[in-house]
Amino acid sequence: MNPKLLIAIRDNDVAARLDQCLEVLIVQLDGKGRPLSRKNLVLAKPSDKEICRIAQAEGVGAVICGAVDEEISLYLTWKSVQVIDDVIGPVEEVLRLFAQGRLVRSTIIPDETAKRMIQNVSNETF
Amino acid sequence: MRLWKGIHHMTALGADTLLDKLPFATAVITPGRRVLFLNRAMEALTGFSRDEALGLRCDCVLRCSACLDDCPLAEAGEQDKPLSLEGDVINRDRRRLPVRLSLSAVPDETGAPAFYLETLEERPGGIRPALEGGPMSFSRIIGRSPAMERLFETLPAVAQTDSSLLITGETGTGKDVLAEAIHQASPRSKGPFIKVNCGALPESLLESELFGHRKGAFTGAVKDKPGRIQLAEGGTLFLTEVGDLPLPLQVKLLSFLDDRVVYPLGGTSGVVTNVRLIAATHHDLEAAVAAGRFRQDLMFRLNVIRLHLPPLRDRGVDVRLLLDHFLNVCSAQLGKNVRGLDERALATLMGHPYPGNVRELRNIVEYACTMCRGEQVTASDLPAYLKPQSSAPDAARAAEQEQHAAPQADYAELERGRMLKALLEAGGRKGKAAQALGLSRTTFWRKLKSHGLAGEEKP
């Protein structure tokens, strides 16, 4: 696989939807999956089609995002770009999992607030 | 901690079971924008189980465009009534679903929002993108042609605004259907959709109809009557054939558009209204302005957003699409088993210029379905003015054969052939030929001229 990936981001998390995303992070990985370089691109307006164009122009091998439309997902796959969608969690955690080869579709990484809520609810025997 | 106790109490009372019984997809959201609970319908819609979603940011779970544009929670907390927004969600199956989002705050004992109830209701009238080569659609309007696809792309945004809208297009292109579809897709869809035909009533009646009247304003005004504008409160007022609006009423409508206050006939005080205006016309308003029949300032106010519905002859592939669509609809409505058209009927219908546009096509198909006795519509099932005549003179027959032999031929050539044929059958009488083609004399004359078939005489 091409050791370059694109992550649709919002603040420090993976963006909820590719078509509503205004910023992407492009990370170049070395042979062992460690980040060599990274750059952020800010879009003038949200557009999944523009992200597809960027992905191809940058020659990325994988796109990581939250929700993605079926049509866009098929298009990227057709262009030999792996789509790892339905991902929720902080960007750095997601990157770490990807580098370990453990990031799959529908990965959810709860943040501290979510963990606290889960703990509280289980304590309340909800 | 109070929140947890409240939720625990809710659970003890069976509130989660109650929420599961709701027909709407419902989520309970904390003021910190985290998911606390999803009912079964919301689990089905989003693809997330309530355990997976617990504690996650609500925008990551619901994935609604209305939330991502501008989070509505703060606004919902300040309002007494539920907030309603239009948008779409992309669920875990990568399906894009048009939805109406309603959001209401549930206050605690201090009045501050304890949590929010968010419901998502699927909207059947939303725009559906083309899949597997199928047509795009918006409510009852379908199309695959580039002109219609461009129009479909703008409609969701147009529906979300409150700006005045002017729909133009020839008769039968679907202006009324489009206006209603926009209303249904707008945040005003819960309000009324009031239609007024400006060309159907005399000026005095139209004024009373639009603006209402007070008791005693004129003979017969025995009680106060609200006008159509007032009846459209909270919804949409649709003025069709606005080009036929008499000049004095144009002034009054202009005044209403300026301040949104309605002054009923015979009344001294005005009524403030909250109405979105959609107008439609088949006239060329710019020409009407130049001719002094329509006020320019009114046109500018109506023309905030303009949508043009292309005539059917410019919609290319849509003729066949609509033909099949109406055939299915009419066949089902009439309880018949009509499955298609034979080659000759299809060639006739594909070569027809449709001056009456989609309405004419629908009427033709309905007629053909009614007349059809088998499973396939034949040329003899078509209305008389479309039927190819076996006794047609040689020139006309040649034109017809040319049409059948080359269905892909240039449309102008086909039209020229049909006009020649009609003229020959009518013995050169243009009025009769125009009637046979379903065209007005002037349209027929214009077309004759454009095909180089007109002499020096005038229509």
Coordinates of C-alpha atoms in Angstrom, one line a residue:
Chain A
M1 CA 0.0 0.0 0.0
N2 CA 1.2 3.6 -0.7
P3 CA 2.5 4.8 2.7
K4 CA 0.6 8.1 2.5
L5 CA -2.7 8.7 4.0
L6 CA -5.3 11.4 4.2
I7 CA -7.4 12.0 7.4
A8 CA -10.5 14.2 7.3
I9 CA -10.2 16.1 10.6
R10 CA -12.1 18.6 12.8
D11 CA -10.0 20.1 15.5
N12 CA -8.1 17.1 17.0
D13 CA -10.7 14.4 16.0
V14 CA -11.6 12.6 12.8
A15 CA -14.3 14.7 11.1
A16 CA -17.9 13.3 11.4
R17 CA -18.6 13.5 7.7
L18 CA -16.2 13.7 4.7
D19 CA -18.6 15.9 2.7
Q20 CA -18.8 18.5 5.6
C21 CA -15.1 18.5 6.4
L22 CA -13.1 21.6 6.0
E23 CA -9.6 20.3 6.8
V24 CA -7.6 17.3 5.9
L25 CA -4.3 16.0 7.3
I26 CA -1.9 14.3 4.9
V27 CA 0.7 12.0 6.5
Q28 CA 3.6 10.4 4.8
L29 CA 4.6 7.2 6.6
D30 CA 7.9 5.3 6.5
G31 CA 8.2 1.6 5.7
K32 CA 7.4 0.8 9.3
G33 CA 4.3 2.9 9.4
R34 CA 5.9 5.8 11.4
P35 CA 4.9 9.3 10.3
L36 CA 7.8 11.0 8.3
S37 CA 6.0 14.2 7.5
R38 CA 2.6 15.7 7.8
K39 CA 0.7 18.7 6.4
N40 CA -2.7 20.2 6.9
L41 CA -4.8 21.5 4.0
V42 CA -7.7 23.7 4.7
L43 CA -10.5 23.7 2.2
A44 CA -12.3 26.9 1.0
K45 CA -15.7 25.1 1.4
P46 CA -16.7 21.6 2.5
S47 CA -16.6 19.2 -0.5
D48 CA -16.0 15.5 -0.6
K49 CA -15.3 15.7 -4.3
E50 CA -12.5 18.2 -3.7
I51 CA -11.1 15.8 -1.1
C52 CA -11.2 13.0 -3.7
R53 CA -9.2 15.3 -6.0
I54 CA -6.7 16.1 -3.3
A55 CA -6.3 12.4 -2.5
Q56 CA -5.5 11.6 -6.1
A57 CA -3.2 14.6 -6.6
E58 CA -1.3 13.8 -3.4
G59 CA -1.2 10.1 -4.3
V60 CA -2.5 8.9 -1.0
G61 CA -3.2 5.2 -0.5
A62 CA -5.8 5.5 2.2
V63 CA -8.5 7.9 3.3
I64 CA -9.7 7.9 6.9
C65 CA -12.9 9.6 7.8
G66 CA -16.2 9.5 9.6
A67 CA -19.3 9.1 7.4
V68 CA -18.9 8.9 3.7
D69 CA -21.4 8.6 0.9
E70 CA -21.6 5.3 -0.9
E71 CA -20.9 6.9 -4.2
I72 CA -17.7 8.6 -3.0
S73 CA -16.5 5.5 -1.3
L74 CA -16.9 3.5 -4.5
Y75 CA -15.2 6.2 -6.5
L76 CA -12.2 6.2 -4.2
T77 CA -12.0 2.4 -4.2
W78 CA -12.2 2.4 -8.0
K79 CA -9.2 4.8 -7.9
S80 CA -7.3 2.3 -5.8
V81 CA -7.6 4.4 -2.7
Q82 CA -8.5 2.4 0.5
V83 CA -11.4 3.9 2.4
I84 CA -11.4 3.4 6.2
D85 CA -14.6 5.1 7.1
D86 CA -17.0 5.2 10.0
V87 CA -14.1 6.0 12.3
I88 CA -14.6 8.1 15.5
G89 CA -11.8 9.2 17.7
P90 CA -8.8 11.5 18.3
V91 CA -6.5 11.8 15.2
E92 CA -3.3 10.8 17.1
E93 CA -4.9 7.6 18.4
V94 CA -6.2 6.8 14.9
L95 CA -2.8 7.4 13.4
R96 CA -1.2 5.1 16.0
L97 CA -3.7 2.3 15.3
F98 CA -3.1 2.7 11.5
A99 CA 0.6 2.5 12.0
Q100 CA 0.1 -0.7 13.9
G101 CA -2.1 -2.1 11.1
R102 CA -5.0 -2.3 13.5
L103 CA -7.3 0.4 12.1
V104 CA -10.3 -1.0 10.5
R105 CA -13.7 0.4 9.3
S106 CA -16.1 1.4 12.1
T107 CA -13.3 1.8 14.7
I108 CA -14.6 3.8 17.7
I109 CA -12.0 5.2 20.1
P110 CA -13.9 6.9 23.0
D111 CA -12.3 10.0 24.4
E112 CA -12.0 10.8 28.2
T113 CA -15.4 12.3 28.4
A114 CA -17.0 9.3 26.7
K115 CA -15.1 6.9 29.0
R116 CA -16.3 8.8 32.1
M117 CA -19.9 8.7 30.9
I118 CA -19.7 5.0 30.3
Q119 CA -18.2 4.5 33.7
N120 CA -20.9 6.7 35.4
V121 CA -23.7 4.9 33.7
S122 CA -22.4 1.5 34.6
N123 CA -22.0 2.7 38.2
E124 CA -25.7 3.8 38.1
T125 CA -26.6 0.3 36.8
F126 CA -28.3 2.1 33.9
Chain B
M1 CA -24.4 13.9 39.0
R2 CA -28.0 15.2 39.2
L3 CA -28.3 14.3 35.5
W4 CA -27.4 10.7 36.1
K5 CA -29.9 10.4 38.9
G6 CA -32.5 11.9 36.6
I7 CA -31.7 9.5 33.9
H8 CA -31.6 6.6 36.3
H9 CA -35.0 7.7 37.6
M10 CA -36.3 7.9 34.0
T11 CA -35.1 4.3 33.4
A12 CA -36.8 3.1 36.6
L13 CA -40.0 4.6 35.3
G14 CA -39.5 2.8 32.0
A15 CA -38.8 6.0 30.0
D16 CA -36.4 4.1 27.8
T17 CA -39.2 1.7 26.9
L18 CA -41.4 4.7 26.2
L19 CA -38.8 6.2 23.9
D20 CA -38.5 2.9 22.1
K21 CA -42.2 3.0 21.4
L22 CA -41.9 6.4 19.6
P23 CA -42.2 6.1 15.8
F24 CA -39.6 8.8 15.4
A25 CA -35.8 8.2 15.6
T26 CA -35.0 9.9 19.0
A27 CA -31.8 10.6 20.8
V28 CA -31.3 12.0 24.3
I29 CA -28.3 14.5 24.2
T30 CA -26.5 16.0 27.2
P31 CA -25.9 19.8 27.3
G32 CA -22.2 18.8 26.7
R33 CA -23.3 17.5 23.3
R34 CA -22.8 13.8 24.2
V35 CA -25.2 11.0 23.4
L36 CA -27.0 9.6 26.4
F37 CA -29.6 7.4 24.8
L38 CA -30.8 6.3 21.4
N39 CA -34.2 4.7 20.9
R40 CA -34.7 1.7 18.6
A41 CA -35.8 3.8 15.6
M42 CA -32.6 6.0 16.0
E43 CA -30.5 2.8 16.2
A44 CA -32.1 1.6 13.0
L45 CA -31.6 4.9 11.2
T46 CA -28.0 5.6 12.2
G47 CA -26.7 2.1 12.5
F48 CA -25.3 2.7 16.0
S49 CA -26.4 0.7 19.0
R50 CA -27.1 2.8 22.1
D51 CA -24.1 1.1 23.9
E52 CA -21.8 2.1 21.1
A53 CA -23.1 5.6 20.9
L54 CA -23.0 6.3 24.7
G55 CA -20.8 9.2 25.5
L56 CA -19.8 10.0 21.9
R57 CA -20.2 13.4 20.4
C58 CA -23.7 13.7 19.0
D59 CA -22.5 15.0 15.6
C60 CA -20.3 11.9 15.2
V61 CA -23.3 9.6 15.8
L62 CA -26.2 11.4 14.2
R63 CA -24.1 12.8 11.3
C64 CA -26.7 15.3 10.3
S65 CA -25.7 18.1 7.9
A66 CA -27.9 20.5 9.9
C67 CA -25.8 19.8 13.0
L68 CA -22.5 20.1 11.3
D69 CA -23.2 23.4 9.6
D70 CA -24.1 25.1 12.8
C71 CA -24.8 23.2 16.0
P72 CA -28.5 24.1 16.9
L73 CA -28.3 23.0 20.6
A74 CA -27.7 26.5 21.9
E75 CA -30.6 27.9 20.0
A76 CA -32.9 25.1 21.1
G77 CA -32.1 25.9 24.7
E78 CA -33.3 29.4 24.3
Q79 CA -36.6 28.5 22.7
D80 CA -39.8 27.3 24.3
K81 CA -40.9 25.4 21.2
P82 CA -39.0 22.6 19.4
L83 CA -36.5 23.8 16.7
S84 CA -37.0 22.2 13.3
L85 CA -34.3 22.0 10.6
E86 CA -33.9 20.2 7.3
G87 CA -30.8 18.3 6.3
D88 CA -29.5 14.8 5.6
V89 CA -27.7 12.1 7.5
I90 CA -25.2 9.6 6.2
N91 CA -25.6 6.4 8.2
R92 CA -23.2 3.6 8.9
D93 CA -24.3 1.9 5.7
R94 CA -23.1 5.0 3.7
R95 CA -26.7 5.8 2.8
R96 CA -27.6 9.5 2.5
L97 CA -31.1 10.1 4.0
P98 CA -32.9 13.4 3.8
V99 CA -34.3 14.2 7.2
R100 CA -36.2 16.7 9.3
L101 CA -34.5 17.3 12.6
S102 CA -36.5 18.5 15.6
L103 CA -34.8 19.5 18.8
S104 CA -36.2 20.5 22.1
A105 CA -34.7 21.2 25.4
V106 CA -35.9 19.4 28.6
P107 CA -35.3 21.8 31.5
D108 CA -34.4 20.9 35.0
E109 CA -35.9 22.5 38.1
T110 CA -33.8 25.7 37.6
G111 CA -35.0 26.1 34.0
A112 CA -31.7 25.3 32.5
P113 CA -31.6 22.5 29.9
A114 CA -31.1 19.1 31.7
F115 CA -30.9 17.4 28.3
Y116 CA -32.1 17.6 24.8
L117 CA -34.5 15.4 22.8
E118 CA -33.5 15.2 19.2
T119 CA -35.7 13.4 16.6
L120 CA -34.9 12.6 13.0
E121 CA -37.8 12.1 10.6
E122 CA -37.1 10.8 7.1
R123 CA -38.4 13.1 4.4
P124 CA -39.7 11.3 1.3
G125 CA -39.7 14.7 -0.6
G126 CA -36.0 15.2 -0.3
I127 CA -33.7 15.2 -3.3
R128 CA -32.5 11.7 -4.2
P129 CA -29.2 11.4 -6.1
A130 CA -29.0 9.3 -9.2
L131 CA -27.9 5.7 -8.4
E132 CA -27.2 3.0 -10.9
G133 CA -28.0 5.3 -13.7
G134 CA -31.4 6.1 -12.4
P135 CA -33.0 9.5 -12.6
M136 CA -32.7 12.2 -9.9
S137 CA -35.9 13.4 -8.4
F138 CA -37.3 16.1 -6.1
S139 CA -40.7 15.2 -4.8
R140 CA -42.8 14.3 -7.8
I141 CA -40.4 15.8 -10.3
I142 CA -38.0 13.4 -12.0
G143 CA -35.3 14.0 -14.6
R144 CA -32.0 12.8 -15.9
S145 CA -31.2 15.5 -18.4
P146 CA -28.3 17.9 -17.6
A147 CA -30.7 20.8 -17.4
M148 CA -32.8 19.1 -14.8
E149 CA -29.8 17.8 -12.8
R150 CA -28.5 21.3 -12.5
L151 CA -31.9 22.4 -11.3
F152 CA -32.1 19.5 -8.7
E153 CA -28.8 20.5 -7.3
T154 CA -30.0 24.0 -6.4
L155 CA -33.4 23.0 -5.0
P156 CA -32.4 21.9 -1.4
A157 CA -30.6 25.2 -0.9
V158 CA -33.5 27.1 -2.4
A159 CA -36.0 25.3 -0.2
Q160 CA -34.1 26.3 3.0
T161 CA -34.3 30.0 2.4
D162 CA -37.1 32.4 2.9
S163 CA -36.3 34.5 -0.1
S164 CA -38.9 35.3 -2.7
L165 CA -38.7 32.9 -5.6
L166 CA -39.8 33.3 -9.2
I167 CA -40.4 30.2 -11.3
T168 CA -40.5 30.6 -15.0
G169 CA -41.2 28.1 -17.7
E170 CA -43.6 27.3 -20.5
T171 CA -47.1 26.1 -19.7
G172 CA -47.1 22.5 -18.6
T173 CA -43.5 22.3 -17.5
G174 CA -44.4 21.7 -13.8
K175 CA -44.2 25.1 -12.2
D176 CA -47.0 24.4 -9.7
V177 CA -45.5 21.0 -8.8
L178 CA -42.1 22.6 -8.2
A179 CA -43.5 25.3 -6.0
E180 CA -45.3 22.8 -3.8
A181 CA -42.3 20.5 -3.7
I182 CA -40.1 23.4 -2.5
H183 CA -42.7 24.2 0.2
Q184 CA -42.8 20.6 1.3
A185 CA -39.0 20.5 1.5
S186 CA -38.8 23.8 3.4
P187 CA -38.9 24.5 7.1
R188 CA -42.3 25.9 6.5
S189 CA -43.8 22.6 5.4
K190 CA -45.8 22.3 8.6
G191 CA -47.5 25.5 7.6
P192 CA -50.1 26.0 4.8
F193 CA -49.4 26.1 1.1
I194 CA -51.8 28.6 -0.4
K195 CA -52.1 28.9 -4.1
V196 CA -53.7 31.9 -5.9
N197 CA -54.1 32.0 -9.7
C198 CA -53.7 35.7 -10.5
G199 CA -55.1 35.2 -14.0
A200 CA -58.3 33.4 -12.9
L201 CA -60.1 36.2 -11.1
P202 CA -61.2 39.8 -12.0
E203 CA -59.2 42.6 -10.4
S204 CA -61.8 43.5 -7.7
L205 CA -62.3 39.9 -6.6
L206 CA -58.6 39.2 -6.7
E207 CA -57.8 42.0 -4.4
S208 CA -60.3 40.8 -1.8
E209 CA -59.1 37.3 -2.3
L210 CA -55.4 38.2 -1.7
F211 CA -55.6 40.9 1.0
G212 CA -59.0 40.1 2.6
H213 CA -61.7 42.7 3.5
R214 CA -63.3 44.2 6.5
K215 CA -67.1 44.1 7.2
G216 CA -68.9 46.7 5.2
A217 CA -66.0 47.3 2.8
F218 CA -68.3 46.8 -0.1
T219 CA -71.8 45.5 -0.8
G220 CA -72.0 41.9 0.3
A221 CA -69.1 42.2 2.7
V222 CA -71.1 41.2 5.7
K223 CA -68.2 40.1 7.9
D224 CA -64.4 40.3 8.1
K225 CA -62.7 37.9 5.8
P226 CA -59.0 37.2 5.9
G227 CA -57.1 37.2 2.6
R228 CA -55.1 34.3 1.2
I229 CA -51.9 36.0 2.3
Q230 CA -53.1 35.9 5.9
L231 CA -54.2 32.3 5.4
A232 CA -50.7 31.4 4.4
E233 CA -49.3 32.5 7.8
G234 CA -46.3 30.5 8.7
G235 CA -46.3 28.8 5.3
T236 CA -46.0 29.7 1.6
L237 CA -48.1 31.8 -0.7
F238 CA -47.9 30.7 -4.3
L239 CA -48.9 33.2 -6.9
T240 CA -49.3 31.4 -10.2
E241 CA -49.6 33.4 -13.5
V242 CA -48.2 36.4 -11.7
G243 CA -47.6 38.0 -15.1
D244 CA -51.4 38.4 -15.4
L245 CA -51.6 40.4 -12.1
P246 CA -53.3 43.8 -12.9
L247 CA -51.1 46.8 -12.4
P248 CA -53.0 48.4 -9.4
L249 CA -52.6 45.1 -7.6
Q250 CA -49.0 44.9 -8.5
V251 CA -48.5 48.1 -6.5
K252 CA -50.3 46.6 -3.5
L253 CA -48.3 43.4 -3.7
L254 CA -45.1 45.5 -3.9
S255 CA -46.1 47.3 -0.8
F256 CA -46.7 44.0 1.0
L257 CA -43.4 42.6 -0.1
D258 CA -41.7 45.7 1.3
D259 CA -43.1 45.6 4.8
R260 CA -44.9 42.2 5.0
V261 CA -48.0 44.0 6.3
V262 CA -51.4 43.2 4.8
Y263 CA -54.0 45.9 4.7
P264 CA -57.5 44.4 4.1
L265 CA -60.0 46.2 1.9
G266 CA -61.8 48.7 3.9
G267 CA -59.5 48.4 6.9
T268 CA -57.4 51.0 8.5
S269 CA -54.9 48.8 10.4
G270 CA -52.5 46.4 8.9
V271 CA -51.7 42.8 9.9
V272 CA -48.1 41.7 10.1
T273 CA -47.6 38.3 8.3
N274 CA -44.9 35.7 8.1
V275 CA -45.2 34.3 4.6
R276 CA -42.8 33.1 2.0
L277 CA -43.7 34.1 -1.5
I278 CA -43.3 32.0 -4.6
A279 CA -44.5 33.3 -7.9
A280 CA -44.7 31.6 -11.2
T281 CA -45.3 32.8 -14.8
H282 CA -45.1 31.5 -18.3
H283 CA -44.7 35.1 -19.6
D284 CA -41.5 36.7 -20.4
L285 CA -41.5 39.2 -17.5
E286 CA -38.7 41.3 -18.9
A287 CA -40.7 41.8 -22.1
A288 CA -43.8 42.6 -20.0
V289 CA -41.7 45.2 -18.1
A290 CA -40.5 46.7 -21.4
A291 CA -44.1 46.8 -22.7
G292 CA -45.2 48.5 -19.5
R293 CA -47.5 45.6 -18.4
F294 CA -45.5 44.6 -15.4
R295 CA -43.7 46.8 -12.8
Q296 CA -40.0 46.5 -12.9
D297 CA -39.6 47.1 -9.1
L298 CA -42.0 44.2 -8.5
M299 CA -40.1 42.0 -10.8
F300 CA -36.9 42.7 -8.9
R301 CA -38.6 41.9 -5.6
L302 CA -40.0 38.6 -6.9
N303 CA -36.8 37.7 -8.7
V304 CA -34.6 37.3 -5.7
I305 CA -34.1 33.6 -6.7
R306 CA -35.2 32.5 -10.2
L307 CA -35.7 28.9 -11.3
H308 CA -36.3 28.1 -14.9
L309 CA -38.0 24.9 -15.9
P310 CA -36.8 23.9 -19.3
P311 CA -39.4 22.9 -21.9
L312 CA -39.7 19.2 -22.6
R313 CA -38.2 19.5 -26.1
D314 CA -35.0 20.7 -24.4
R315 CA -34.9 17.8 -21.9
G316 CA -33.7 15.2 -24.3
V317 CA -33.6 11.8 -22.5
D318 CA -36.3 12.9 -20.1
V319 CA -39.0 12.3 -22.7
R320 CA -38.4 8.6 -22.7
L321 CA -38.0 8.6 -18.9
L322 CA -41.3 10.5 -18.3
L323 CA -43.0 8.3 -20.9
D324 CA -42.2 5.2 -19.0
H325 CA -42.9 6.8 -15.7
F326 CA -46.4 8.0 -16.7
L327 CA -47.1 4.7 -18.4
N328 CA -46.5 2.9 -15.1
V329 CA -48.5 5.4 -13.1
C330 CA -51.5 5.5 -15.5
S331 CA -51.4 1.8 -15.9
A332 CA -51.6 1.3 -12.2
Q333 CA -54.3 4.0 -11.7
L334 CA -56.5 2.5 -14.4
G335 CA -56.0 -1.0 -13.1
K336 CA -54.5 -2.1 -16.4
N337 CA -51.5 -4.2 -17.3
V338 CA -49.9 -1.9 -19.9
R339 CA -46.2 -2.7 -20.1
G340 CA -44.8 -0.6 -22.9
L341 CA -45.2 0.8 -26.4
D342 CA -44.8 -0.7 -29.8
E343 CA -42.1 0.6 -32.1
R344 CA -44.4 2.9 -34.1
A345 CA -46.1 4.4 -31.1
L346 CA -42.8 5.0 -29.5
A347 CA -41.3 6.7 -32.6
T348 CA -44.4 8.9 -32.9
L349 CA -44.2 10.0 -29.2
M350 CA -40.4 10.5 -29.3
G351 CA -40.8 12.7 -32.4
H352 CA -43.6 14.9 -31.1
P353 CA -42.6 18.5 -30.1
Y354 CA -44.8 18.6 -27.0
P355 CA -45.9 22.2 -27.0
G356 CA -47.9 21.4 -23.9
N357 CA -44.8 20.0 -22.3
V358 CA -45.0 17.4 -19.4
R359 CA -48.7 18.0 -19.0
E360 CA -49.3 17.1 -22.6
L361 CA -47.1 14.0 -22.4
R362 CA -49.0 12.9 -19.3
N363 CA -52.4 13.4 -21.0
I364 CA -51.3 11.6 -24.1
V365 CA -50.1 8.6 -22.0
E366 CA -53.3 8.6 -20.0
Y367 CA -55.4 8.6 -23.2
A368 CA -53.3 5.8 -24.7
C369 CA -53.5 3.7 -21.5
T370 CA -57.3 4.2 -21.5
M371 CA -57.6 3.1 -25.1
C372 CA -55.1 0.3 -25.0
R373 CA -56.6 -3.1 -24.9
G374 CA -53.5 -5.2 -24.7
E375 CA -50.2 -5.1 -22.9
Q376 CA -48.6 -2.7 -25.4
V377 CA -49.7 0.7 -26.6
T378 CA -49.9 0.8 -30.3
A379 CA -50.0 3.8 -32.7
S380 CA -53.8 3.4 -33.0
D381 CA -54.2 4.0 -29.2
L382 CA -52.7 7.5 -29.5
P383 CA -54.8 10.6 -29.7
A384 CA -56.0 11.4 -33.2
Y385 CA -53.7 14.4 -33.7
L386 CA -50.7 12.2 -33.2
K387 CA -51.7 9.2 -35.3
P388 CA -49.8 8.7 -38.4
Q389 CA -52.3 8.5 -41.3
S390 CA -52.1 5.6 -43.7
S391 CA -53.8 7.7 -46.4
A392 CA -51.3 10.5 -46.1
P393 CA -50.0 11.9 -49.3
D394 CA -46.7 10.8 -50.5
A395 CA -44.7 13.7 -49.2
A396 CA -46.2 13.4 -45.8
R397 CA -45.7 9.6 -45.8
A398 CA -42.1 10.2 -46.8
A399 CA -41.6 12.5 -43.9
E400 CA -43.1 10.0 -41.6
Q401 CA -41.0 7.2 -43.0
E402 CA -37.9 9.3 -42.6
Q403 CA -38.9 9.9 -39.0
H404 CA -39.3 6.2 -38.3
A405 CA -36.2 5.2 -40.2
A406 CA -34.1 7.7 -38.3
P407 CA -35.3 8.2 -34.8
Q408 CA -31.9 9.7 -33.9
A409 CA -32.3 12.3 -36.7
D410 CA -32.1 16.0 -35.9
Y411 CA -35.2 17.1 -34.0
A412 CA -35.6 20.2 -36.3
E413 CA -35.9 17.9 -39.3
L414 CA -38.5 15.8 -37.6
E415 CA -40.5 18.8 -36.7
R416 CA -40.2 20.2 -40.2
G417 CA -41.5 16.9 -41.6
R418 CA -44.5 16.8 -39.2
M419 CA -45.4 20.4 -40.1
L420 CA -45.2 19.6 -43.8
K421 CA -47.4 16.6 -43.3
A422 CA -50.0 18.5 -41.3
L423 CA -50.1 21.3 -44.0
L424 CA -50.6 18.7 -46.7
E425 CA -53.4 17.1 -44.8
A426 CA -55.0 20.4 -44.1
G427 CA -54.9 21.3 -47.8
G428 CA -52.5 24.2 -47.0
R429 CA -54.8 25.7 -44.4
K430 CA -52.5 26.9 -41.6
G431 CA -55.2 27.2 -38.9
K432 CA -56.3 23.6 -39.4
A433 CA -52.7 22.3 -39.6
A434 CA -51.8 24.2 -36.4
Q435 CA -54.9 22.7 -34.7
A436 CA -53.9 19.2 -35.8
L437 CA -50.5 19.6 -34.2
G438 CA -51.9 21.1 -31.1
L439 CA -50.2 24.4 -31.6
S440 CA -51.6 28.0 -31.6
R441 CA -51.6 29.8 -34.9
T442 CA -48.9 32.1 -33.9
T443 CA -46.6 29.3 -32.6
F444 CA -47.3 27.4 -35.8
W445 CA -46.4 30.5 -37.9
R446 CA -43.2 31.1 -35.9
K447 CA -42.2 27.5 -36.4
L448 CA -43.0 27.7 -40.2
K449 CA -40.8 30.8 -40.4
S450 CA -37.9 29.2 -38.5
H451 CA -38.1 26.2 -40.9
G452 CA -38.1 28.4 -43.9
L453 CA -41.6 27.2 -44.9
A454 CA -43.4 30.6 -44.5
G455 CA -44.3 32.7 -47.5
E456 CA -44.5 36.5 -47.3
E457 CA -48.0 36.5 -45.8
K458 CA -48.7 37.1 -42.1
P459 CA -50.5 34.8 -39.7

